[in-house]
Each structure stands twice: as structure tokens, then as C-alpha cells.
mmCIF file of C-alpha atoms and ligand atoms in Angstrom:
data_model
loop_
_atom_site.group_PDB
_atom_site.id
_atom_site.type_symbol
_atom_site.label_atom_id
_atom_site.label_comp_id
_atom_site.label_asym_id
_atom_site.label_seq_id
_atom_site.Cartn_x
_atom_site.Cartn_y
_atom_site.Cartn_z
ATOM 1 C CA MET A 1 -14.521 0.384 11.752
ATOM 2 C CA PRO A 2 -10.761 -0.439 11.166
ATOM 3 C CA ARG A 3 -10.142 -2.303 8.344
ATOM 4 C CA SER A 4 -7.566 -4.350 10.180
ATOM 5 C CA PHE A 5 -6.705 -5.828 13.692
ATOM 6 C CA ARG A 6 -3.785 -6.108 15.735
ATOM 7 C CA ILE A 7 -2.714 -9.857 16.745
ATOM 8 C CA GLY A 8 0.445 -9.708 18.424
ATOM 9 C CA SER A 9 4.315 -9.173 17.160
ATOM 10 C CA LEU A 10 7.097 -10.637 16.435
ATOM 11 C CA PHE A 11 10.550 -9.097 16.219
ATOM 12 C CA GLY A 12 9.050 -5.896 17.126
ATOM 13 C CA ILE A 13 6.893 -6.578 14.298
ATOM 14 C CA PRO A 14 2.900 -5.300 14.115
ATOM 15 C CA ILE A 15 1.146 -8.659 12.632
ATOM 16 C CA LYS A 16 -2.209 -8.263 11.666
ATOM 17 C CA LEU A 17 -5.333 -9.448 10.013
ATOM 18 C CA ASP A 18 -6.956 -7.840 8.058
ATOM 19 C CA LEU A 19 -10.590 -8.173 7.748
ATOM 20 C CA THR A 20 -10.470 -9.467 4.767
ATOM 21 C CA PHE A 21 -8.808 -12.408 5.962
ATOM 22 C CA LEU A 22 -11.115 -13.405 7.832
ATOM 23 C CA LEU A 23 -13.074 -14.510 4.351
ATOM 24 C CA VAL A 24 -10.178 -16.024 3.259
ATOM 25 C CA LEU A 25 -9.348 -18.466 6.488
ATOM 26 C CA PRO A 26 -12.885 -20.650 6.232
ATOM 27 C CA LEU A 27 -12.693 -20.090 2.143
ATOM 28 C CA PHE A 28 -9.139 -22.248 1.993
ATOM 29 C CA ALA A 29 -10.045 -25.062 5.478
ATOM 30 C CA TYR A 30 -13.512 -25.463 3.210
ATOM 31 C CA LEU A 31 -11.333 -26.210 -0.197
ATOM 32 C CA ILE A 32 -8.491 -27.865 1.101
ATOM 33 C CA GLY A 33 -11.304 -30.311 2.787
ATOM 34 C CA GLU A 34 -13.561 -30.743 0.001
ATOM 35 C CA GLN A 35 -10.556 -31.769 -1.791
ATOM 36 C CA ILE A 36 -8.613 -34.049 0.821
ATOM 37 C CA GLU A 37 -9.118 -37.652 -0.883
ATOM 38 C CA PRO A 38 -7.390 -36.592 -4.322
ATOM 39 C CA VAL A 39 -4.425 -34.406 -1.735
ATOM 40 C CA ALA A 40 -4.206 -37.717 0.111
ATOM 41 C CA GLY A 41 -3.830 -39.450 -3.363
ATOM 42 C CA LEU A 42 -1.309 -37.573 -4.611
ATOM 43 C CA LEU A 43 0.312 -37.467 -1.375
ATOM 44 C CA ASN A 44 0.600 -41.125 -1.203
ATOM 45 C CA ASP A 45 2.010 -41.219 -5.319
ATOM 46 C CA GLY A 46 4.341 -38.664 -4.401
ATOM 47 C CA LEU A 47 5.337 -38.165 -1.309
ATOM 48 C CA ALA A 48 5.079 -42.507 -0.684
ATOM 49 C CA ALA A 49 3.002 -40.837 2.452
ATOM 50 C CA GLY A 50 1.226 -43.967 3.199
ATOM 51 C CA ILE A 51 -1.671 -42.471 4.402
ATOM 52 C CA ASP A 52 -5.268 -44.394 5.349
ATOM 53 C CA VAL A 53 -7.944 -41.957 3.907
ATOM 54 C CA GLY A 54 -10.574 -44.308 5.204
ATOM 55 C CA ALA A 55 -9.291 -42.377 8.406
ATOM 56 C CA ILE A 56 -9.159 -38.629 7.420
ATOM 57 C CA THR A 57 -12.007 -38.786 5.521
ATOM 58 C CA ALA A 58 -14.404 -40.294 8.145
ATOM 59 C CA GLY A 59 -17.174 -37.636 9.842
ATOM 60 C CA THR A 60 -15.507 -33.828 10.089
ATOM 61 C CA MET A 61 -12.206 -35.186 9.908
ATOM 62 C CA PRO A 62 -11.866 -33.095 6.267
ATOM 63 C CA TRP A 63 -13.083 -29.974 8.181
ATOM 64 C CA LEU A 64 -10.556 -30.194 11.092
ATOM 65 C CA LEU A 65 -7.418 -31.048 8.949
ATOM 66 C CA GLY A 66 -8.722 -28.191 6.352
ATOM 67 C CA LEU A 67 -8.875 -26.149 9.361
ATOM 68 C CA ALA A 68 -5.064 -27.141 10.174
ATOM 69 C CA ALA A 69 -3.556 -26.450 7.114
ATOM 70 C CA ALA A 70 -5.364 -23.679 6.379
ATOM 71 C CA ILE A 71 -3.616 -21.889 9.458
ATOM 72 C CA GLY A 72 -0.469 -23.500 8.812
ATOM 73 C CA LEU A 73 -0.917 -22.076 5.116
ATOM 74 C CA PHE A 74 -1.075 -18.929 6.943
ATOM 75 C CA VAL A 75 1.762 -18.971 9.334
ATOM 76 C CA GLY A 76 4.066 -20.029 6.950
ATOM 77 C CA VAL A 77 3.021 -16.846 4.575
ATOM 78 C CA VAL A 78 3.998 -15.160 8.206
ATOM 79 C CA LEU A 79 7.452 -16.620 7.829
ATOM 80 C CA HIS A 80 7.867 -15.821 4.114
ATOM 81 C CA GLU A 81 6.877 -11.906 5.303
ATOM 82 C CA LEU A 82 9.338 -11.834 8.409
ATOM 83 C CA GLY A 83 12.138 -13.374 5.284
ATOM 84 C CA HIS A 84 11.047 -9.738 3.554
ATOM 85 C CA SER A 85 10.944 -7.793 6.940
ATOM 86 C CA LEU A 86 14.077 -8.834 8.428
ATOM 87 C CA THR A 87 16.353 -8.817 5.805
ATOM 88 C CA ALA A 88 14.718 -4.771 5.085
ATOM 89 C CA GLN A 89 15.677 -4.299 8.984
ATOM 90 C CA ARG A 90 18.861 -5.419 8.207
ATOM 91 C CA TYR A 91 19.265 -2.780 6.015
ATOM 92 C CA GLY A 92 17.822 -0.080 8.036
ATOM 93 C CA PHE A 93 14.554 0.175 6.880
ATOM 94 C CA PRO A 94 11.558 0.177 9.259
ATOM 95 C CA ILE A 95 9.050 -2.414 9.006
ATOM 96 C CA ASP A 96 5.453 -0.484 9.643
ATOM 97 C CA SER A 97 3.685 -4.355 10.435
ATOM 98 C CA ILE A 98 2.743 -7.330 8.303
ATOM 99 C CA THR A 99 -0.924 -7.876 7.522
ATOM 100 C CA LEU A 100 -2.570 -10.625 6.461
ATOM 101 C CA TRP A 101 -4.852 -10.714 3.728
ATOM 102 C CA LEU A 102 -7.257 -11.575 1.229
ATOM 103 C CA PHE A 103 -4.090 -12.596 -1.408
ATOM 104 C CA GLY A 104 -1.960 -13.519 1.545
ATOM 105 C CA GLY A 105 0.508 -11.255 3.019
ATOM 106 C CA ILE A 106 2.039 -7.440 2.696
ATOM 107 C CA ALA A 107 4.834 -6.773 5.144
ATOM 108 C CA ALA A 108 4.598 -2.661 4.760
ATOM 109 C CA LEU A 109 8.196 -1.118 4.201
ATOM 110 C CA SER A 110 8.005 2.476 5.050
ATOM 111 C CA GLU A 111 10.763 3.147 2.275
ATOM 112 C CA MET A 112 11.536 1.163 -0.593
ATOM 113 C CA PRO A 113 15.264 0.605 -1.113
ATOM 114 C CA GLU A 114 16.713 1.957 -4.228
ATOM 115 C CA ASP A 115 20.383 0.045 -4.011
ATOM 116 C CA TRP A 116 19.315 -3.292 -6.453
ATOM 117 C CA ARG A 117 21.380 -5.240 -4.394
ATOM 118 C CA GLN A 118 19.326 -4.373 -1.338
ATOM 119 C CA GLU A 119 16.135 -4.850 -2.947
ATOM 120 C CA LEU A 120 17.428 -8.120 -4.527
ATOM 121 C CA THR A 121 17.884 -9.500 -1.260
ATOM 122 C CA ILE A 122 14.794 -8.847 0.054
ATOM 123 C CA ALA A 123 12.752 -9.571 -2.601
ATOM 124 C CA ILE A 124 14.400 -12.891 -2.783
ATOM 125 C CA ALA A 125 14.190 -13.414 1.306
ATOM 126 C CA GLY A 126 10.789 -14.260 1.452
ATOM 127 C CA PRO A 127 10.046 -17.089 -1.230
ATOM 128 C CA ILE A 128 13.393 -19.005 0.188
ATOM 129 C CA VAL A 129 12.222 -18.802 3.817
ATOM 130 C CA SER A 130 9.262 -20.560 1.988
ATOM 131 C CA VAL A 131 11.042 -22.841 0.871
ATOM 132 C CA LEU A 132 12.813 -23.704 3.668
ATOM 133 C CA VAL A 133 9.865 -23.930 5.997
ATOM 134 C CA GLY A 134 8.325 -26.947 3.346
ATOM 135 C CA VAL A 135 11.699 -28.227 3.736
ATOM 136 C CA GLY A 136 10.629 -27.780 7.860
ATOM 137 C CA SER A 137 7.000 -29.662 7.429
ATOM 138 C CA TYR A 138 8.735 -32.524 5.171
ATOM 139 C CA ALA A 139 11.339 -33.356 7.873
ATOM 140 C CA LEU A 140 8.184 -32.899 10.462
ATOM 141 C CA PHE A 141 6.213 -35.184 7.762
ATOM 142 C CA LEU A 142 9.080 -37.633 8.251
ATOM 143 C CA ALA A 143 9.412 -37.465 11.872
ATOM 144 C CA VAL A 144 5.406 -38.615 12.871
ATOM 145 C CA PRO A 145 4.641 -41.847 13.179
ATOM 146 C CA GLU A 146 2.166 -43.688 10.696
ATOM 147 C CA SER A 147 -0.206 -44.081 13.030
ATOM 148 C CA LEU A 148 -1.129 -40.089 12.517
ATOM 149 C CA ASP A 149 -3.099 -40.434 9.600
ATOM 150 C CA GLY A 150 -4.364 -36.530 9.859
ATOM 151 C CA ALA A 151 -0.735 -34.924 10.805
ATOM 152 C CA ARG A 152 0.999 -36.679 7.848
ATOM 153 C CA PHE A 153 -1.803 -35.106 5.950
ATOM 154 C CA VAL A 154 -1.502 -31.415 7.271
ATOM 155 C CA LEU A 155 2.380 -31.678 7.261
ATOM 156 C CA GLY A 156 3.057 -33.442 3.825
ATOM 157 C CA TYR A 157 0.412 -30.817 2.063
ATOM 158 C CA LEU A 158 2.336 -27.670 3.974
ATOM 159 C CA ALA A 159 5.679 -28.889 2.263
ATOM 160 C CA ILE A 160 3.924 -29.015 -0.786
ATOM 161 C CA LEU A 161 2.160 -25.799 -0.464
ATOM 162 C CA ASN A 162 4.797 -23.327 1.009
ATOM 163 C CA VAL A 163 7.123 -24.721 -2.195
ATOM 164 C CA VAL A 164 4.184 -23.845 -3.898
ATOM 165 C CA LEU A 165 4.175 -20.872 -2.613
ATOM 166 C CA ALA A 166 7.993 -19.967 -3.531
ATOM 167 C CA VAL A 167 7.933 -20.589 -6.953
ATOM 168 C CA PHE A 168 4.367 -19.155 -7.752
ATOM 169 C CA ASN A 169 6.044 -15.814 -5.940
ATOM 170 C CA MET A 170 8.576 -15.834 -8.286
ATOM 171 C CA ILE A 171 6.373 -14.973 -11.469
ATOM 172 C CA PRO A 172 8.515 -11.762 -12.542
ATOM 173 C CA ALA A 173 5.034 -9.945 -11.809
ATOM 174 C CA PHE A 174 5.967 -7.052 -10.709
ATOM 175 C CA PRO A 175 5.387 -6.187 -7.566
ATOM 176 C CA MET A 176 5.349 -10.024 -6.333
ATOM 177 C CA ASP A 177 8.623 -10.524 -5.668
ATOM 178 C CA GLY A 178 9.512 -12.304 -9.048
ATOM 179 C CA GLY A 179 8.840 -8.742 -10.188
ATOM 180 C CA ARG A 180 10.948 -7.407 -7.161
ATOM 181 C CA VAL A 181 14.084 -9.601 -8.928
ATOM 182 C CA LEU A 182 13.541 -8.316 -12.331
ATOM 183 C CA ARG A 183 12.855 -4.704 -11.053
ATOM 184 C CA ALA A 184 16.569 -4.779 -9.482
ATOM 185 C CA PHE A 185 18.378 -6.803 -11.783
ATOM 186 C CA LEU A 186 16.768 -4.120 -14.846
ATOM 187 C CA ALA A 187 18.248 -1.183 -11.968
ATOM 188 C CA ARG A 188 21.887 -2.663 -12.640
ATOM 189 C CA SER A 189 21.959 -0.550 -16.114
ATOM 190 C CA ARG A 190 19.243 1.607 -15.846
ATOM 191 C CA PRO A 191 18.019 4.484 -14.104
ATOM 192 C CA TYR A 192 15.740 3.383 -11.357
ATOM 193 C CA ALA A 193 12.514 5.276 -12.898
ATOM 194 C CA THR A 194 12.951 3.491 -15.769
ATOM 195 C CA ALA A 195 14.001 -0.224 -14.582
ATOM 196 C CA THR A 196 10.348 0.229 -12.062
ATOM 197 C CA GLN A 197 8.273 1.026 -15.478
ATOM 198 C CA GLN A 198 9.488 -1.871 -17.629
ATOM 199 C CA ALA A 199 9.651 -4.053 -14.231
ATOM 200 C CA ALA A 200 5.854 -2.532 -14.345
ATOM 201 C CA SER A 201 4.459 -2.860 -17.867
ATOM 202 C CA ILE A 202 6.350 -6.294 -17.955
ATOM 203 C CA GLY A 203 4.047 -7.458 -14.385
ATOM 204 C CA LYS A 204 0.995 -5.853 -15.831
ATOM 205 C CA LEU A 205 1.186 -7.994 -19.128
ATOM 206 C CA LEU A 206 1.840 -10.977 -17.036
ATOM 207 C CA ALA A 207 -1.104 -9.965 -14.831
ATOM 208 C CA VAL A 208 -3.348 -9.743 -18.130
ATOM 209 C CA PHE A 209 -2.378 -13.039 -18.760
ATOM 210 C CA MET A 210 -3.059 -14.475 -15.372
ATOM 211 C CA GLY A 211 -6.443 -12.819 -15.641
ATOM 212 C CA LEU A 212 -7.291 -15.773 -18.478
ATOM 213 C CA ILE A 213 -5.958 -18.245 -16.881
ATOM 214 C CA GLY A 214 -8.026 -17.666 -14.601
ATOM 215 C CA LEU A 215 -10.981 -16.807 -17.002
ATOM 216 C CA MET A 216 -10.447 -20.140 -18.462
ATOM 217 C CA GLU A 217 -9.724 -21.966 -15.822
ATOM 218 C CA SER A 218 -12.648 -19.915 -13.693
ATOM 219 C CA SER A 219 -10.728 -19.549 -11.045
ATOM 220 C CA ILE A 220 -11.486 -16.666 -9.002
ATOM 221 C CA ILE A 221 -8.505 -16.772 -7.084
ATOM 222 C CA PHE A 222 -5.797 -16.812 -9.925
ATOM 223 C CA ILE A 223 -8.694 -13.499 -11.292
ATOM 224 C CA GLY A 224 -8.151 -11.835 -8.237
ATOM 225 C CA VAL A 225 -4.555 -12.146 -7.785
ATOM 226 C CA ALA A 226 -4.269 -11.216 -10.998
ATOM 227 C CA PHE A 227 -6.408 -8.174 -10.753
ATOM 228 C CA PHE A 228 -4.437 -7.209 -7.413
ATOM 229 C CA VAL A 229 -1.118 -7.534 -9.681
ATOM 230 C CA TYR A 230 -2.290 -5.159 -11.877
ATOM 231 C CA ILE A 231 -3.447 -2.388 -9.968
ATOM 232 C CA ALA A 232 -0.436 -2.903 -7.873
ATOM 233 C CA ALA A 233 2.297 -2.861 -10.669
ATOM 234 C CA SER A 234 0.476 0.637 -11.815
ATOM 235 C CA SER A 235 0.541 2.629 -8.810
ATOM 236 C CA GLU A 236 3.701 1.726 -7.927
ATOM 237 C CA ALA A 237 4.982 2.322 -11.042
ATOM 238 C CA GLN A 238 3.564 5.936 -10.699
ATOM 239 C CA GLN A 239 4.887 6.329 -7.835
ATOM 240 C CA VAL A 240 8.170 5.769 -8.468
ATOM 241 C CA THR A 241 7.348 8.349 -11.874
ATOM 242 C CA MET A 242 6.424 10.949 -9.335
ATOM 243 C CA LYS A 243 9.465 10.363 -7.215
ATOM 244 C CA ALA A 244 12.104 10.680 -10.171
ATOM 245 C CA ALA A 245 9.925 13.829 -11.569
ATOM 246 C CA PHE A 246 10.211 15.258 -8.270
ATOM 247 C CA GLN A 247 13.731 14.470 -7.318
ATOM 248 C CA ASP A 248 14.891 18.408 -6.864
ATOM 249 C CA VAL A 249 11.222 20.077 -6.560
ATOM 250 C CA THR A 250 10.419 21.273 -3.225
ATOM 251 C CA VAL A 251 7.103 22.621 -1.704
ATOM 252 C CA GLY A 252 8.333 26.142 -2.223
ATOM 253 C CA ASP A 253 8.262 25.496 -5.785
ATOM 254 C CA ILE A 254 5.313 24.380 -6.564
ATOM 255 C CA MET A 255 3.016 25.710 -3.553
ATOM 256 C CA THR A 256 0.543 28.794 -3.813
ATOM 257 C CA PRO A 257 2.006 31.628 -2.465
ATOM 258 C CA ALA A 258 0.325 33.296 0.068
ATOM 259 C CA SER A 259 0.075 36.548 -1.766
ATOM 260 C CA ASP A 260 -2.226 34.312 -4.394
ATOM 261 C CA LEU A 261 -4.085 33.168 -1.454
ATOM 262 C CA HIS A 262 -8.013 33.514 -0.666
ATOM 263 C CA THR A 263 -7.939 33.578 3.023
ATOM 264 C CA VAL A 264 -12.060 34.111 4.847
ATOM 265 C CA GLU A 265 -11.778 35.445 7.739
ATOM 266 C CA PRO A 266 -13.669 33.453 11.216
ATOM 267 C CA GLU A 267 -16.464 35.364 11.504
ATOM 268 C CA THR A 268 -17.930 34.798 7.659
ATOM 269 C CA THR A 269 -20.774 32.819 8.088
ATOM 270 C CA VAL A 270 -20.882 29.559 6.707
ATOM 271 C CA ALA A 271 -23.535 30.371 3.803
ATOM 272 C CA ALA A 272 -21.264 33.481 2.036
ATOM 273 C CA LEU A 273 -17.951 30.651 2.721
ATOM 274 C CA VAL A 274 -19.927 28.929 0.218
ATOM 275 C CA GLN A 275 -21.335 31.001 -1.807
ATOM 276 C CA ARG A 276 -17.521 31.946 -2.605
ATOM 277 C CA MET A 277 -16.676 28.262 -2.840
ATOM 278 C CA PHE A 278 -19.222 28.797 -5.717
ATOM 279 C CA THR A 279 -17.545 31.799 -7.227
ATOM 280 C CA GLU A 280 -14.290 31.064 -6.764
ATOM 281 C CA ARG A 281 -13.961 27.770 -7.275
ATOM 282 C CA HIS A 282 -11.957 26.758 -4.160
ATOM 283 C CA THR A 283 -13.063 24.545 -2.189
ATOM 284 C CA GLY A 284 -10.195 25.051 0.561
ATOM 285 C CA TYR A 285 -9.766 27.963 2.700
ATOM 286 C CA PRO A 286 -7.182 29.451 5.520
ATOM 287 C CA VAL A 287 -8.812 31.220 8.495
ATOM 288 C CA ILE A 288 -6.931 34.246 8.917
ATOM 289 C CA ASP A 289 -7.817 36.266 11.858
ATOM 290 C CA THR A 290 -7.384 39.769 11.356
ATOM 291 C CA SER A 291 -8.840 41.552 14.281
ATOM 292 C CA ALA A 292 -5.774 39.939 16.552
ATOM 293 C CA PHE A 293 -4.246 43.126 17.958
ATOM 294 C CA GLU A 294 0.034 41.446 16.802
ATOM 295 C CA GLY A 295 -1.849 41.715 13.357
ATOM 296 C CA GLU A 296 -2.773 38.261 11.006
ATOM 297 C CA ARG A 297 -2.878 35.411 12.427
ATOM 298 C CA LEU A 298 -3.761 32.042 10.568
ATOM 299 C CA VAL A 299 -6.583 30.087 13.148
ATOM 300 C CA GLY A 300 -7.521 27.427 10.563
ATOM 301 C CA LEU A 301 -7.891 25.746 8.191
ATOM 302 C CA VAL A 302 -12.182 25.246 6.459
ATOM 303 C CA THR A 303 -13.175 23.136 3.451
ATOM 304 C CA LEU A 304 -16.027 22.306 1.826
ATOM 305 C CA THR A 305 -16.227 19.023 3.808
ATOM 306 C CA ASP A 306 -16.457 21.386 6.950
ATOM 307 C CA ALA A 307 -18.915 23.596 5.697
ATOM 308 C CA ARG A 308 -21.508 20.443 4.364
ATOM 309 C CA GLU A 309 -21.705 19.312 8.281
ATOM 310 C CA ILE A 310 -24.193 22.413 8.347
ATOM 311 C CA ASP A 311 -27.659 21.681 6.963
ATOM 312 C CA PRO A 312 -28.407 24.373 4.443
ATOM 313 C CA VAL A 313 -30.956 26.153 5.656
ATOM 314 C CA GLU A 314 -28.864 26.749 9.059
ATOM 315 C CA ARG A 315 -25.864 28.111 7.324
ATOM 316 C CA ASP A 316 -26.834 31.794 7.454
ATOM 317 C CA ALA A 317 -26.979 31.261 11.481
ATOM 318 C CA PHE A 318 -22.893 29.479 11.412
ATOM 319 C CA THR A 319 -19.562 31.040 11.072
ATOM 320 C CA VAL A 320 -16.615 29.704 10.164
ATOM 321 C CA ASP A 321 -14.801 29.531 13.407
ATOM 322 C CA GLU A 322 -17.682 27.362 14.085
ATOM 323 C CA VAL A 323 -16.693 24.201 11.326
ATOM 324 C CA MET A 324 -13.148 24.865 10.456
ATOM 325 C CA THR A 325 -9.941 22.933 11.267
ATOM 326 C CA THR A 326 -8.099 23.893 14.235
ATOM 327 C CA ASP A 327 -5.918 20.426 14.326
ATOM 328 C CA LEU A 328 -3.562 22.079 11.299
ATOM 329 C CA ARG A 329 -1.633 20.174 8.840
ATOM 330 C CA THR A 330 1.756 22.343 8.498
ATOM 331 C CA ILE A 331 5.009 21.593 6.102
ATOM 332 C CA ALA A 332 7.673 23.565 5.464
ATOM 333 C CA PRO A 333 9.029 25.546 2.107
ATOM 334 C CA ASP A 334 11.671 23.241 1.856
ATOM 335 C CA SER A 335 10.613 19.945 2.542
ATOM 336 C CA ASP A 336 10.502 17.732 -0.715
ATOM 337 C CA ALA A 337 7.601 17.445 -2.613
ATOM 338 C CA MET A 338 7.688 14.317 -2.623
ATOM 339 C CA THR A 339 7.150 14.393 1.315
ATOM 340 C CA ALA A 340 4.321 16.692 0.721
ATOM 341 C CA ILE A 341 2.289 14.289 -1.211
ATOM 342 C CA GLU A 342 3.348 11.218 1.377
ATOM 343 C CA GLU A 343 1.928 13.284 4.118
ATOM 344 C CA MET A 344 -1.673 14.173 2.346
ATOM 345 C CA ARG A 345 -2.117 10.519 1.326
ATOM 346 C CA GLU A 346 -1.232 9.139 4.325
ATOM 347 C CA ASN A 347 -3.636 11.596 6.444
ATOM 348 C CA ASP A 348 -5.749 11.649 3.556
ATOM 349 C CA ILE A 349 -6.455 15.298 3.157
ATOM 350 C CA GLY A 350 -6.545 17.430 0.167
ATOM 351 C CA ARG A 351 -4.148 20.407 1.070
ATOM 352 C CA LEU A 352 -1.266 21.346 3.775
ATOM 353 C CA LEU A 353 0.151 24.766 5.021
ATOM 354 C CA VAL A 354 3.497 25.700 4.370
ATOM 355 C CA VAL A 355 4.719 27.688 7.871
ATOM 356 C CA GLU A 356 8.290 29.260 7.659
ATOM 357 C CA ASP A 357 8.732 30.897 11.176
ATOM 358 C CA GLY A 358 5.321 30.413 12.109
ATOM 359 C CA ASP A 359 4.144 32.911 9.690
ATOM 360 C CA LEU A 360 1.754 31.032 6.684
ATOM 361 C CA ILE A 361 3.814 31.525 3.351
ATOM 362 C CA GLY A 362 1.324 29.201 1.027
ATOM 363 C CA LEU A 363 -0.475 26.199 0.623
ATOM 364 C CA ILE A 364 -0.096 23.254 -1.295
ATOM 365 C CA SER A 365 -3.258 21.265 -2.734
ATOM 366 C CA ARG A 366 -3.170 18.050 -4.216
ATOM 367 C CA SER A 367 -4.434 19.552 -7.149
ATOM 368 C CA ASP A 368 -1.170 21.998 -7.405
ATOM 369 C CA VAL A 369 1.010 18.248 -7.545
ATOM 370 C CA MET A 370 -0.781 17.411 -10.133
ATOM 371 C CA THR A 371 -0.163 20.500 -11.816
ATOM 372 C CA ALA A 372 3.216 20.628 -11.436
ATOM 373 C CA PHE A 373 3.938 16.845 -12.197
ATOM 374 C CA ASP A 374 1.970 17.485 -15.412
ATOM 375 C CA ILE A 375 3.991 20.370 -16.325
ATOM 376 C CA VAL A 376 7.592 18.481 -15.274
ATOM 377 C CA GLN A 377 6.638 15.344 -17.713
ATOM 378 C CA LYS A 378 5.898 17.836 -20.660
ATOM 379 C CA SER A 379 8.931 20.394 -19.876
ATOM 380 C CA GLY A 380 11.706 18.563 -17.874
ATOM 381 C CA ALA A 381 11.437 21.248 -15.492
ATOM 382 C CA VAL A 382 9.339 22.890 -12.758
ATOM 383 C CA ASN A 383 9.712 26.858 -11.941
ATOM 384 C CA PRO A 384 10.392 28.356 -15.277
ATOM 385 C CA SER A 385 13.579 30.260 -13.612
ATOM 386 C CA SER A 386 14.998 27.176 -13.919
ATOM 387 C CA GLN A 387 14.118 26.543 -17.787
ATOM 388 C CA LEU A 388 16.052 30.224 -18.476
ATOM 389 C CA ARG A 389 19.097 29.056 -16.907
ATOM 390 C CA THR A 390 19.106 26.025 -19.043
ATOM 391 C CA ALA A 391 18.392 28.247 -22.179
ATOM 392 C CA ASP A 392 20.958 30.188 -21.354
HETATM 393 ZN ZN1 ZN B 401 7.513 -11.900 -0.925
#
């Protein structure tokens, strides 16, 4: 079942709804409906709204207004994300989609700008749009006749909510907008990876702080946002660190070369394959057909997951070519190591075949990547040869 589905597109950018959003929309409608009286009082005091509270709390009115305000709020969130997206597009960064989920919106950039000026502009564009939406809602609020209490309530509330949204997003908790602004400023005077590390550390600290406030106020939403910020800060910091570590590293540098590869033949039984996996402690093998007339030929890749599809008692009756994957994901040896990592992550696979001129010359797996990353972090270089050169 897909986690999200497309509801349309704006400026060529697909707008998607995540399943978690369908939970949060009625919840927000309910919460706003519950608090209609205090909020109307606030609007009457703060904006001199002159709303007849009796008229908007009668019958099902609170729930209808709650739903209208909740939908309005999420329209505001989409516009906020469009602010980020259109600015990013102007700099030439493609946008995959805008997704509405549990905690609002996400604009998925396929690539992050490393130029601090571009990042600053993209990050700040969202909150600026939110302020403008707030101002627009306020203008409509003023324009609507006094007799339409419900419409004035929704517009007045949206005016406040959008400004609150802008201010909240400017909290410097990376990867929230304010945190990206902070990273952009930090990146002016230090390397991008260092700036990210520092912004992420501040983000995690603020996340812990937000979590504590959430616990004290017993606010589920605050705890949720804190949790999300913490996880997202850690993962983005790790990704940027990896990217910096692997800057000049190619797939060829860290792959397992073909000469060291363990391979199987298509006619090997699944039982024999599983036995080999046990003794060699490998979970993926390229399948090489050696009977081919023109010599060895790569015909597939077989993993433990493939083997597990066959019931243990029947594994003698099946051969590798019946369970192997023939839709092979390959990569060139001169590709960046980071490209290989992203390729594996996006397709949710554990290994890629390294192919040059149609020949299998190696295999790169997640464990190859992690080992290389460990070595880079400890020694500052990937291959022994380049270490020797610096020692000359
Ligand atoms: Zn934003």
C-alpha cells in the first residue's frame, strides 16, 4: 500500500498527501472546533473582530468552522512549501514533490544547495510566504461583511496561525527553516560539512528542549515535532558528513573487485546456495553462467531474501536461476561513491554490480560503504596508495 498519494500539481510540482495527514486533518478540525470560544474571544480582543460567539458555537457550526480552518491552515502550509520550492527551482534545483504529512509539509529537493546565499534564500522564502498569507487572510477578514461571523472567525484565525507558523519555523532548530538559515550563516566562514554538524548539534539540543516543554505542557504535537527534528537533524548531518568524506572517492576505490568476488552458477541448488551463505557469511552473490559459448556471462544476482522465498524442505528442488533477480542495478566504476549510496538508498537494495563495458568488474555493497566510511573517518583517506603518496 502506498504511503502517500497524489492529489494534483501546482507549477508542475506534484502535491501529495501522506496517509498520516488523513489522521491529523480531522484531529485539527476537532481541536479548533473545541477551542472556538476562547479563540473567538482572542480575536475579538486582539483584532476587534466583533464576532458574535453565540452564532458560531450553535449546533454543528464549531465542527464545520474547525474543518474549514484546518483545511485553510494546510492550504497555507502548501503555499509555504511552494515558497521554498519555487525559489529552489529558480536556482535550478529540481523539486520531486510537496507532501503534506503529520507535521505539515515537506518540499522534497532532489539536491541541497551548498551555496550559503542560495540556501538562505530558499529557507527564508517559506516563512516569508506564510507572513504574506497571514496578511492576505487579515485583508480578507477586514473585507468580509460583519454579518458573516463564521467567515470572519476562520479568516481571523488563519491570519494569526500563518504568522505563528512563520515564527515557529524560524526557530533555529535544524533542519527547520530557522536552522537552515543558521547553517547558511555558519557556512559563510567554515566548510559546509562543519556548518552542518554545528547546526545539527544546536538543532538536537533545541529538540531536547522542545521535547521537555512538550512533556511539561503534555503537548503531543510539541513532543512529536521535537522527535522529528532530532531524527532529521541526525540523519541530514550524517549524510552531509558522508558526502564530505567521500568527496573524491569513486565506486572503483571501495568496491569488492571481481577477483575477490564469490559467485554462483545458475544451476546451483538453492540448498547449496544457503549452505554457502552460512559458511562464507555472504548474503548476496552475482550469478555467472560459465557454460555460455562466449565465456563467462553475468546473468543475475541472488540474495538471502531470494533464497528465503523457497520453503527450506524444497530448496533441493530449486536452482539459483529460478529465484535470482535478473533486473540488475549496475553502476560504473568511475561514479562517485555518494551516487552509489543514494542509488542503494532510493531503490532500497543492499548492493550494486559494478560494470564496465558490459563486464562485471566488482560489487559494491552497503557494508563496503560503511567500512570505507569508517576508514576515511579514522585515517582521512580511502585507498592505501593515496596514503602512501602523502607520506612521501
Ligand atoms: Zn519551511
